[in-house]
Short mmCIF file of C-alpha atoms (C1' of nucleotides) in Angstrom, two decimals:
data_model
loop_
_atom_site.label_atom_id
_atom_site.label_comp_id
_atom_site.label_asym_id
_atom_site.label_seq_id
_atom_site.Cartn_x
_atom_site.Cartn_y
_atom_site.Cartn_z
CA MET K 1 9.17 -20.24 2.72
CA ILE K 2 6.75 -17.79 1.28
CA THR K 3 3.14 -18.49 1.98
CA ARG K 4 0.39 -17.40 -0.28
CA VAL K 5 -0.91 -14.70 2.01
CA GLU K 6 2.57 -13.26 2.40
CA SER K 7 3.02 -12.95 -1.33
CA ALA K 8 -0.40 -11.40 -1.65
CA ALA K 9 0.48 -8.88 1.03
CA ALA K 10 3.74 -8.13 -0.74
CA THR K 11 1.92 -7.49 -3.99
CA ARG K 12 -0.49 -5.22 -2.21
CA ARG K 13 2.40 -3.24 -0.76
CA ALA K 14 4.10 -3.09 -4.15
CA LEU K 15 0.92 -1.71 -5.68
CA LEU K 16 0.64 0.94 -2.99
CA ASP K 17 4.30 1.89 -3.39
CA ALA K 18 4.01 2.06 -7.15
CA ALA K 19 0.89 4.20 -7.01
CA ALA K 20 2.40 6.51 -4.39
CA GLY K 21 5.53 6.86 -6.51
CA LEU K 22 3.54 7.77 -9.58
CA LEU K 23 1.52 10.24 -7.54
CA ASP K 24 4.65 11.94 -6.24
CA GLU K 25 6.27 12.08 -9.65
CA GLY K 26 3.43 13.08 -11.89
CA GLY K 27 0.43 14.04 -9.81
CA PRO K 28 -2.97 12.37 -9.80
CA GLU K 29 -3.26 12.03 -13.58
CA ALA K 30 -0.07 10.00 -13.68
CA VAL K 31 -1.64 7.31 -11.52
CA THR K 32 -3.13 4.83 -13.99
CA LEU K 33 -3.90 1.29 -12.97
CA ARG K 34 -1.97 -0.02 -15.95
CA GLU K 35 1.20 1.82 -14.96
CA VAL K 36 0.70 0.92 -11.31
CA GLY K 37 0.48 -2.74 -12.28
CA ALA K 38 3.53 -2.48 -14.51
CA ARG K 39 5.64 -0.91 -11.78
CA ALA K 40 4.52 -3.50 -9.30
CA GLY K 41 5.44 -6.22 -11.75
CA VAL K 42 1.90 -7.46 -12.31
CA SER K 43 -0.70 -6.96 -14.99
CA ARG K 44 -3.25 -4.22 -15.36
CA GLY K 45 -6.03 -6.30 -13.83
CA ALA K 46 -4.14 -7.40 -10.75
CA PRO K 47 -5.00 -4.34 -8.64
CA TYR K 48 -8.61 -5.48 -8.62
CA ARG K 49 -7.57 -8.47 -6.52
CA HIS K 50 -6.48 -6.08 -3.75
CA PHE K 51 -8.61 -2.96 -4.17
CA ALA K 52 -12.21 -2.53 -5.19
CA ASP K 53 -11.34 0.12 -7.74
CA LYS K 54 -8.95 2.96 -8.40
CA ASP K 55 -10.57 5.15 -5.81
CA ASP K 56 -10.14 2.49 -3.18
CA LEU K 57 -6.44 2.29 -3.99
CA LEU K 58 -6.06 6.04 -3.63
CA THR K 59 -7.94 5.95 -0.35
CA ALA K 60 -5.58 3.28 0.94
CA ILE K 61 -2.61 5.48 0.03
CA ALA K 62 -4.11 8.39 1.92
CA ALA K 63 -4.84 6.24 4.95
CA ARG K 64 -1.31 4.86 4.96
CA ALA K 65 0.12 8.36 4.83
CA TRP K 66 -2.06 9.46 7.74
CA ASN K 67 -0.96 6.43 9.71
CA SER K 68 2.65 7.30 9.02
CA LEU K 69 2.06 10.78 10.40
CA ALA K 70 0.28 9.19 13.34
CA ASP K 71 3.32 7.02 14.11
CA GLN K 72 5.46 10.13 14.07
CA ALA K 73 3.05 11.90 16.40
CA VAL K 74 2.96 8.99 18.82
CA THR K 75 6.75 8.89 18.95
CA LEU K 76 6.93 12.63 19.53
CA GLY K 77 4.33 12.47 22.24
CA ALA K 78 6.37 9.89 24.13
CA ASP K 79 9.65 11.78 23.87
CA PRO K 80 10.70 12.72 27.43
CA ASP K 81 13.36 15.19 26.24
CA MET K 82 11.05 17.57 24.47
CA SER K 83 8.88 20.34 25.86
CA THR K 84 5.17 19.98 25.33
CA ARG K 85 5.18 23.08 23.20
CA GLY K 86 8.06 21.64 21.22
CA LYS K 87 6.04 18.51 20.59
CA VAL K 88 3.12 20.50 19.24
CA ARG K 89 5.44 22.43 17.00
CA ALA K 90 7.12 19.25 15.78
CA MET K 91 3.82 17.57 14.99
CA LEU K 92 2.74 20.51 12.87
CA ALA K 93 6.20 20.54 11.29
CA GLY K 94 5.66 16.92 10.28
CA MET K 95 2.54 17.93 8.39
CA LEU K 96 4.41 20.77 6.75
CA ALA K 97 7.20 18.46 5.67
CA THR K 98 4.70 16.15 4.01
CA GLY K 99 3.09 19.08 2.25
CA ARG K 100 6.39 20.30 0.91
CA GLU K 101 8.05 17.02 0.03
CA ARG K 102 4.99 15.19 -1.25
CA PRO K 103 2.44 17.82 -2.23
CA HIS K 104 0.26 15.51 -4.29
CA LEU K 105 0.07 13.01 -1.47
CA TYR K 106 -0.74 15.79 0.97
CA ARG K 107 -3.63 16.91 -1.19
CA LEU K 108 -4.88 13.36 -1.51
CA MET K 109 -4.90 13.07 2.27
CA HIS K 110 -7.34 15.96 2.42
CA ARG K 111 -9.53 14.87 -0.43
CA PRO K 112 -13.24 15.02 0.29
CA PRO K 113 -15.18 13.11 1.26
CA ALA K 114 -12.86 11.48 3.76
CA GLY K 115 -13.97 7.87 4.24
CA PRO K 116 -13.95 6.09 7.59
CA GLU K 117 -10.54 4.52 6.90
CA VAL K 118 -8.96 7.93 6.37
CA LEU K 119 -10.85 9.54 9.22
CA GLN K 120 -9.68 6.89 11.63
CA ALA K 121 -6.05 7.20 10.57
CA ALA K 122 -6.19 10.97 10.70
CA GLY K 123 -7.82 10.75 14.10
CA ARG K 124 -5.01 8.55 15.31
CA SER K 125 -2.53 11.24 14.32
CA GLN K 126 -4.54 13.83 16.21
CA GLY K 127 -4.66 11.92 19.48
CA PRO K 128 -1.16 12.81 20.66
CA PHE K 129 -1.73 16.34 19.38
CA ILE K 130 -4.77 16.86 21.57
CA ALA K 131 -3.03 15.18 24.49
CA ALA K 132 -0.17 17.67 24.26
CA LEU K 133 -2.57 20.56 24.09
CA ARG K 134 -4.37 19.31 27.18
CA ASP K 135 -1.11 19.62 29.06
CA LEU K 136 -0.77 23.20 27.91
CA VAL K 137 -4.25 24.68 28.07
CA GLY K 138 -6.33 22.17 29.99
CA ASP K 139 -9.14 19.86 29.02
CA ALA K 140 -11.71 22.54 28.40
CA GLN K 141 -9.65 24.50 25.86
CA ALA K 142 -7.66 21.72 24.23
CA HIS K 143 -10.09 21.05 21.41
CA ARG K 144 -10.71 24.69 20.73
CA PHE K 145 -7.00 25.43 20.47
CA GLY K 146 -6.42 22.25 18.54
CA ALA K 147 -8.94 23.14 15.88
CA VAL K 148 -7.46 26.60 15.43
CA LEU K 149 -3.88 25.34 15.27
CA LEU K 150 -4.67 22.50 12.94
CA SER K 151 -6.80 24.65 10.67
CA GLY K 152 -4.12 27.31 10.55
CA ALA K 153 -1.38 24.84 9.83
CA HIS K 154 -3.32 23.00 7.16
CA GLY K 155 -4.40 26.24 5.54
CA ALA K 156 -0.86 27.57 5.40
CA ILE K 157 0.51 24.32 4.01
CA SER K 158 -2.27 24.07 1.46
CA MET K 159 -1.90 27.65 0.30
CA GLU K 160 1.83 27.27 0.02
CA ALA K 161 1.36 24.13 -2.06
CA SER K 162 -1.05 25.80 -4.44
CA GLY K 163 1.23 28.78 -4.86
CA GLN K 164 -1.09 31.22 -3.15
CA LEU K 165 1.09 31.74 -0.11
CA THR K 166 4.38 33.18 -1.30
CA ARG K 167 6.92 35.21 0.61
CA ASP K 168 6.87 37.66 -2.24
CA LYS K 169 3.22 38.46 -1.62
CA TRP K 170 2.73 37.88 2.07
CA LYS K 171 6.21 38.58 3.46
CA THR K 172 6.04 35.31 5.33
CA ASP K 173 5.80 31.56 4.81
CA ALA K 174 4.22 28.49 6.34
CA ASP K 175 7.06 28.07 8.84
CA GLU K 176 6.51 31.48 10.32
CA ILE K 177 2.78 30.99 10.41
CA LEU K 178 3.28 27.79 12.39
CA ASP K 179 5.51 29.73 14.80
CA THR K 180 2.85 32.38 15.18
CA LEU K 181 0.16 29.80 15.82
CA VAL K 182 2.21 27.93 18.40
CA GLY K 183 3.00 31.30 19.92
CA LEU K 184 -0.66 31.60 20.82
CA LEU K 185 -0.17 28.84 23.36
CA PRO K 186 0.97 29.57 26.91
CA ALA K 187 4.60 28.59 27.47
CA GLY K 188 5.20 24.99 28.53
CA MET H 1 -29.08 42.23 -33.72
CA ILE H 2 -26.68 39.68 -32.43
CA THR H 3 -23.15 40.11 -33.64
CA ARG H 4 -20.78 37.20 -33.99
CA VAL H 5 -18.59 38.15 -31.06
CA GLU H 6 -21.65 38.52 -28.86
CA SER H 7 -22.83 35.05 -29.73
CA ALA H 8 -19.35 33.66 -29.19
CA ALA H 9 -19.18 35.31 -25.79
CA ALA H 10 -22.61 33.94 -24.96
CA THR H 11 -21.51 30.43 -25.87
CA ARG H 12 -18.43 30.82 -23.76
CA ARG H 13 -20.52 31.90 -20.82
CA ALA H 14 -22.93 29.02 -21.42
CA LEU H 15 -20.01 26.57 -21.41
CA LEU H 16 -18.69 28.00 -18.16
CA ASP H 17 -22.13 27.88 -16.56
CA ALA H 18 -22.72 24.33 -17.73
CA ALA H 19 -19.35 23.16 -16.44
CA ALA H 20 -19.80 24.93 -13.12
CA GLY H 21 -23.23 23.38 -12.75
CA LEU H 22 -21.92 19.91 -13.43
CA LEU H 23 -19.11 20.52 -10.96
CA ASP H 24 -21.53 21.59 -8.26
CA GLU H 25 -23.86 18.68 -8.88
CA GLY H 26 -21.50 15.80 -9.36
CA GLY H 27 -17.99 16.87 -8.52
CA PRO H 28 -14.99 16.95 -10.84
CA GLU H 29 -15.67 13.58 -12.47
CA ALA H 30 -19.07 14.76 -13.61
CA VAL H 31 -17.49 17.48 -15.72
CA THR H 32 -17.05 15.94 -19.16
CA LEU H 33 -16.64 18.07 -22.22
CA ARG H 34 -19.39 16.14 -23.96
CA GLU H 35 -21.90 16.88 -21.21
CA VAL H 36 -20.71 20.45 -20.94
CA GLY H 37 -21.32 20.90 -24.63
CA ALA H 38 -24.71 19.25 -24.45
CA ARG H 39 -25.86 21.49 -21.60
CA ALA H 40 -24.61 24.54 -23.40
CA GLY H 41 -26.51 23.49 -26.49
CA VAL H 42 -23.46 22.86 -28.64
CA SER H 43 -21.52 19.81 -29.71
CA ARG H 44 -18.74 18.03 -27.93
CA GLY H 45 -16.00 19.76 -29.94
CA ALA H 46 -17.27 23.28 -29.47
CA PRO H 47 -15.45 23.93 -26.17
CA TYR H 48 -12.17 23.78 -28.08
CA ARG H 49 -13.16 26.98 -29.84
CA HIS H 50 -13.16 28.79 -26.51
CA PHE H 51 -10.72 26.91 -24.29
CA ALA H 52 -7.43 25.24 -25.08
CA ASP H 53 -8.43 22.06 -23.31
CA LYS H 54 -10.45 20.79 -20.36
CA ASP H 55 -7.92 22.07 -17.86
CA ASP H 56 -8.14 25.54 -19.34
CA LEU H 57 -11.91 25.46 -18.91
CA LEU H 58 -11.59 24.45 -15.27
CA THR H 59 -9.03 27.18 -14.71
CA ALA H 60 -11.43 29.73 -16.17
CA ILE H 61 -14.13 28.56 -13.77
CA ALA H 62 -11.78 28.96 -10.82
CA ALA H 63 -10.72 32.41 -11.96
CA ARG H 64 -14.31 33.50 -12.38
CA ALA H 65 -15.15 32.30 -8.89
CA TRP H 66 -12.22 34.20 -7.43
CA ASN H 67 -13.30 37.31 -9.28
CA SER H 68 -16.77 36.93 -7.87
CA LEU H 69 -15.32 36.79 -4.36
CA ALA H 70 -13.19 39.80 -5.27
CA ASP H 71 -16.26 41.79 -6.28
CA GLN H 72 -17.82 40.94 -2.95
CA ALA H 73 -14.69 42.04 -1.12
CA VAL H 74 -14.50 45.31 -2.99
CA THR H 75 -18.12 46.07 -2.15
CA LEU H 76 -17.56 45.22 1.50
CA GLY H 77 -14.43 47.35 1.64
CA ALA H 78 -16.37 50.36 0.39
CA ASP H 79 -19.27 49.96 2.81
CA PRO H 80 -19.32 53.01 5.10
CA ASP H 81 -21.73 51.43 7.56
CA MET H 82 -19.54 48.55 8.64
CA SER H 83 -16.69 48.44 11.11
CA THR H 84 -13.32 47.49 9.73
CA ARG H 85 -13.34 44.38 11.83
CA GLY H 86 -16.80 43.57 10.56
CA LYS H 87 -15.49 43.87 7.02
CA VAL H 88 -12.70 41.41 7.68
CA ARG H 89 -15.14 39.01 9.25
CA ALA H 90 -17.55 39.36 6.35
CA MET H 91 -14.84 38.74 3.78
CA LEU H 92 -13.84 35.52 5.48
CA ALA H 93 -17.51 34.61 5.80
CA GLY H 94 -17.80 34.98 2.04
CA MET H 95 -15.10 32.37 1.61
CA LEU H 96 -16.82 30.10 4.09
CA ALA H 97 -20.12 30.44 2.28
CA THR H 98 -18.48 29.38 -0.97
CA GLY H 99 -16.89 26.42 0.73
CA ARG H 100 -20.18 25.29 2.19
CA GLU H 101 -22.50 25.97 -0.71
CA ARG H 102 -20.18 24.98 -3.51
CA PRO H 103 -17.51 22.69 -2.05
CA HIS H 104 -16.28 21.32 -5.36
CA LEU H 105 -15.84 24.80 -6.74
CA TYR H 106 -14.05 25.85 -3.58
CA ARG H 107 -11.61 23.00 -3.95
CA LEU H 108 -11.05 23.84 -7.61
CA MET H 109 -10.18 27.41 -6.62
CA HIS H 110 -7.36 26.07 -4.51
CA ARG H 111 -6.09 23.52 -6.99
CA PRO H 112 -2.35 23.52 -7.47
CA PRO H 113 -0.58 24.80 -9.35
CA ALA H 114 -2.46 28.08 -9.45
CA GLY H 115 -1.87 29.69 -12.85
CA PRO H 116 -1.40 33.42 -13.36
CA GLU H 117 -5.07 33.92 -14.21
CA VAL H 118 -6.15 32.41 -10.90
CA LEU H 119 -3.42 34.12 -8.92
CA GLN H 120 -4.41 37.50 -10.27
CA ALA H 121 -8.09 36.99 -9.50
CA ALA H 122 -7.31 35.66 -6.03
CA GLY H 123 -4.98 38.60 -5.49
CA ARG H 124 -7.76 40.99 -6.45
CA SER H 125 -9.93 39.47 -3.73
CA GLN H 126 -7.15 39.91 -1.20
CA GLY H 127 -6.56 43.58 -1.91
CA PRO H 128 -9.50 44.89 0.14
CA PHE H 129 -8.69 42.32 2.80
CA ILE H 130 -5.17 43.63 3.29
CA ALA H 131 -6.43 47.19 3.15
CA ALA H 132 -8.82 46.52 6.00
CA LEU H 133 -6.08 44.90 8.04
CA ARG H 134 -3.84 47.91 7.49
CA ASP H 135 -6.48 50.01 9.15
CA LEU H 136 -6.48 47.68 12.14
CA VAL H 137 -2.87 46.71 12.72
CA GLY H 138 -0.84 49.08 10.57
CA ASP H 139 1.28 48.62 7.48
CA ALA H 140 4.00 46.61 9.13
CA GLN H 141 1.76 43.91 10.55
CA ALA H 142 -0.98 43.77 7.94
CA HIS H 143 0.55 41.05 5.81
CA ARG H 144 1.58 38.97 8.78
CA PHE H 145 -1.92 39.05 10.23
CA GLY H 146 -3.44 38.59 6.81
CA ALA H 147 -1.49 35.42 6.17
CA VAL H 148 -2.47 33.94 9.51
CA LEU H 149 -6.14 34.84 9.15
CA LEU H 150 -6.38 33.64 5.59
CA SER H 151 -4.53 30.43 6.30
CA GLY H 152 -6.68 29.74 9.32
CA ALA H 153 -9.88 30.46 7.48
CA HIS H 154 -8.95 28.41 4.44
CA GLY H 155 -7.78 25.55 6.61
CA ALA H 156 -10.98 25.48 8.62
CA ILE H 157 -13.16 25.65 5.50
CA SER H 158 -11.12 22.96 3.78
CA MET H 159 -11.17 20.62 6.76
CA GLU H 160 -14.88 21.13 7.19
CA ALA H 161 -15.43 20.32 3.52
CA SER H 162 -13.40 17.13 3.70
CA GLY H 163 -15.21 16.01 6.81
CA GLN H 164 -12.20 16.27 9.07
CA LEU H 165 -13.49 19.20 11.07
CA THR H 166 -16.70 18.12 12.74
CA ARG H 167 -18.35 19.51 15.82
CA ASP H 168 -18.57 15.99 17.13
CA LYS H 169 -14.82 15.66 17.19
CA TRP H 170 -13.55 19.18 17.79
CA LYS H 171 -16.46 20.73 19.70
CA THR H 172 -16.38 23.63 17.27
CA ASP H 173 -16.88 24.52 13.63
CA ALA H 174 -15.49 26.82 10.96
CA ASP H 175 -17.69 29.70 12.06
CA GLU H 176 -16.29 29.70 15.57
CA ILE H 177 -12.76 29.37 14.25
CA LEU H 178 -13.29 32.45 12.11
CA ASP H 179 -14.54 34.27 15.20
CA THR H 180 -11.48 33.20 17.15
CA LEU H 181 -9.16 34.32 14.36
CA VAL H 182 -10.81 37.71 13.99
CA GLY H 183 -10.66 37.96 17.76
CA LEU H 184 -6.89 38.09 17.48
CA LEU H 185 -7.22 41.51 15.91
CA PRO H 186 -7.36 44.66 18.01
CA ALA H 187 -10.86 46.12 18.18
CA GLY H 188 -11.80 48.55 15.39
"C1'" DG U 1 -0.49 -39.40 -2.49
"C1'" DG U 2 -4.51 -37.66 -5.03
"C1'" DC U 3 -8.37 -34.41 -5.25
"C1'" DC U 4 -10.58 -30.17 -4.91
"C1'" DT U 5 -11.51 -25.53 -3.39
"C1'" DT U 6 -9.95 -20.92 -3.36
"C1'" DC U 7 -7.82 -17.05 -4.83
"C1'" DA U 8 -3.97 -14.27 -7.08
"C1'" DG U 9 -3.19 -13.17 -11.50
"C1'" DG U 10 -3.73 -12.66 -16.72
"C1'" DT U 11 -6.25 -11.35 -20.92
"C1'" DG U 12 -9.86 -10.01 -24.13
"C1'" DA U 13 -13.39 -6.83 -24.56
"C1'" DC U 14 -16.10 -2.64 -23.99
"C1'" DA U 15 -17.77 2.03 -22.79
"C1'" DT U 16 -16.24 6.56 -21.67
"C1'" DT U 17 -13.60 10.43 -22.51
"C1'" DG U 18 -10.11 13.97 -24.07
"C1'" DT U 19 -8.32 15.44 -28.19
"C1'" DC U 20 -7.24 16.34 -33.02
"C1'" DA U 21 -8.00 16.77 -38.06
"C1'" DA U 22 -10.98 17.74 -41.64
"C1'" DC U 23 -15.12 19.73 -43.14
"C1'" DT U 24 -19.13 23.03 -43.09
"C1'" DT U 25 -21.31 27.27 -42.14
"C1'" DT U 26 -21.80 32.14 -41.53
"C1'" DG U 27 -20.92 36.93 -40.15
"C1'" DT U 28 -18.17 40.58 -41.76
"C1'" DA U 29 -14.54 43.23 -43.87
"C1'" DA U 30 -12.63 44.69 -48.27
"C1'" DT E 1 -20.04 40.37 -54.32
"C1'" DT E 2 -16.27 37.82 -52.73
"C1'" DA E 3 -13.03 36.05 -49.75
"C1'" DC E 4 -11.57 35.35 -45.12
"C1'" DA E 5 -11.68 34.13 -40.37
"C1'" DA E 6 -13.76 32.17 -36.74
"C1'" DA E 7 -17.53 29.11 -34.70
"C1'" DG E 8 -19.34 24.79 -34.83
"C1'" DT E 9 -19.86 19.75 -36.30
"C1'" DT E 10 -18.41 15.15 -36.98
"C1'" DG E 11 -15.35 11.10 -37.58
"C1'" DA E 12 -11.59 8.98 -35.65
"C1'" DC E 13 -8.19 7.47 -32.27
"C1'" DA E 14 -5.62 6.50 -28.12
"C1'" DA E 15 -5.80 6.10 -23.20
"C1'" DT E 16 -8.08 4.36 -19.35
"C1'" DG E 17 -11.24 2.13 -15.81
"C1'" DT E 18 -13.67 -1.86 -15.43
"C1'" DC E 19 -15.81 -6.41 -16.08
"C1'" DA E 20 -16.20 -11.33 -17.46
"C1'" DC E 21 -13.82 -15.23 -18.13
"C1'" DC E 22 -9.83 -18.10 -18.06
"C1'" DT E 23 -5.38 -20.15 -15.85
"C1'" DG E 24 -2.50 -21.96 -12.37
"C1'" DA E 25 -0.95 -23.12 -8.13
"C1'" DA E 26 -1.10 -23.23 -2.83
"C1'" DG E 27 -2.95 -25.72 0.75
"C1'" DG E 28 -6.54 -28.19 3.26
"C1'" DC E 29 -9.00 -32.85 3.29
"C1'" DC E 30 -9.82 -37.83 2.39
#
DNA sequence: GGCCTTCAGGTGACATTGTCAACTTTGTAA
DNA sequence: TTACAAAGTTGACAATGTCACCTGAAGGCC
């Protein structure tokens, strides 16, 4: 039997999925509450029963995406068959994959100002990242390295997405930049 | 005497200034063509005499900002009293200053997809940057280093703007990351 | 079982905004 | 002087976010 809260949760999920789909397909301007409602099988006013406003819906999408990356990172961190350096590389590769496969979502995840919901989810994804770096460079340097690696990775992904980082112009791409960044770490 | 083309150019400039001001003050949503027109002293339809649509106006703002950075970079590149490394650092600092003082504009400059107008202006700003790197690491490595430095700088600035890079969390800031990145270069 | 609260959902309405078509005005070239 | 082209204005319209109000049913309480 389907309880009321279950159906409400299902609608909420459907709204998020619909909005994320529209975002992927047509960018931010394609995300209209009317179309979101239609795709989720409800009316144009229904989203207001689950989100304060459009911005709140978009924020929830960003937070969910960060949490998905966080799950990936946690799984990678626990993998006993991978080198620590390999884990770091794989975590950054996960970000790159999101940037390439879902560029609009990736941009939304980095939209300022990041609210507490997004910051917490993003922070959760960075926990295993820092932990891996601690193994490689020690407590004192982990954050310093982490900031440089993460900045470099995000910058490369972002510039590739906007069309500013092309192989034609820079003789390289985001993959190679990630390799270079990870190469800064001592072997491990 | 004021010729017609002069007055048209003045209006165009006034529209750009008004839109850029609104962007700085209230972010992208504050930029409405009606308000832009009002600030520029013309009516709501006037912008269509100078720009194809709102997007075209925003693109022009981004291109102008890139050209301003390019002018800075050209000046720095020609400065005989600065070390090559100092020039590289100063060019990146110029980007950081834009990101901190005018975060909405900075984000607009990196909005995908970057049209040819923006790409050309951005490319102009990167010319002196690559030239400086050639002096430091040679032709073969200049682009590789350039991509890493630029990605790292842009990533740090972007994460700082979105609130993801805080000293509280990462024990560092964009300034220090720029220092670290420039530190990768051989002295010169 | 009957009643009542609560909440998901629907609908009408409204203000804002981007955009276009039609009109007016005014340098400027012929 | 006259005619043209381009700048600017205004009316209109569709799309959209949002709110107020209404409906209906699930589920707790007597």
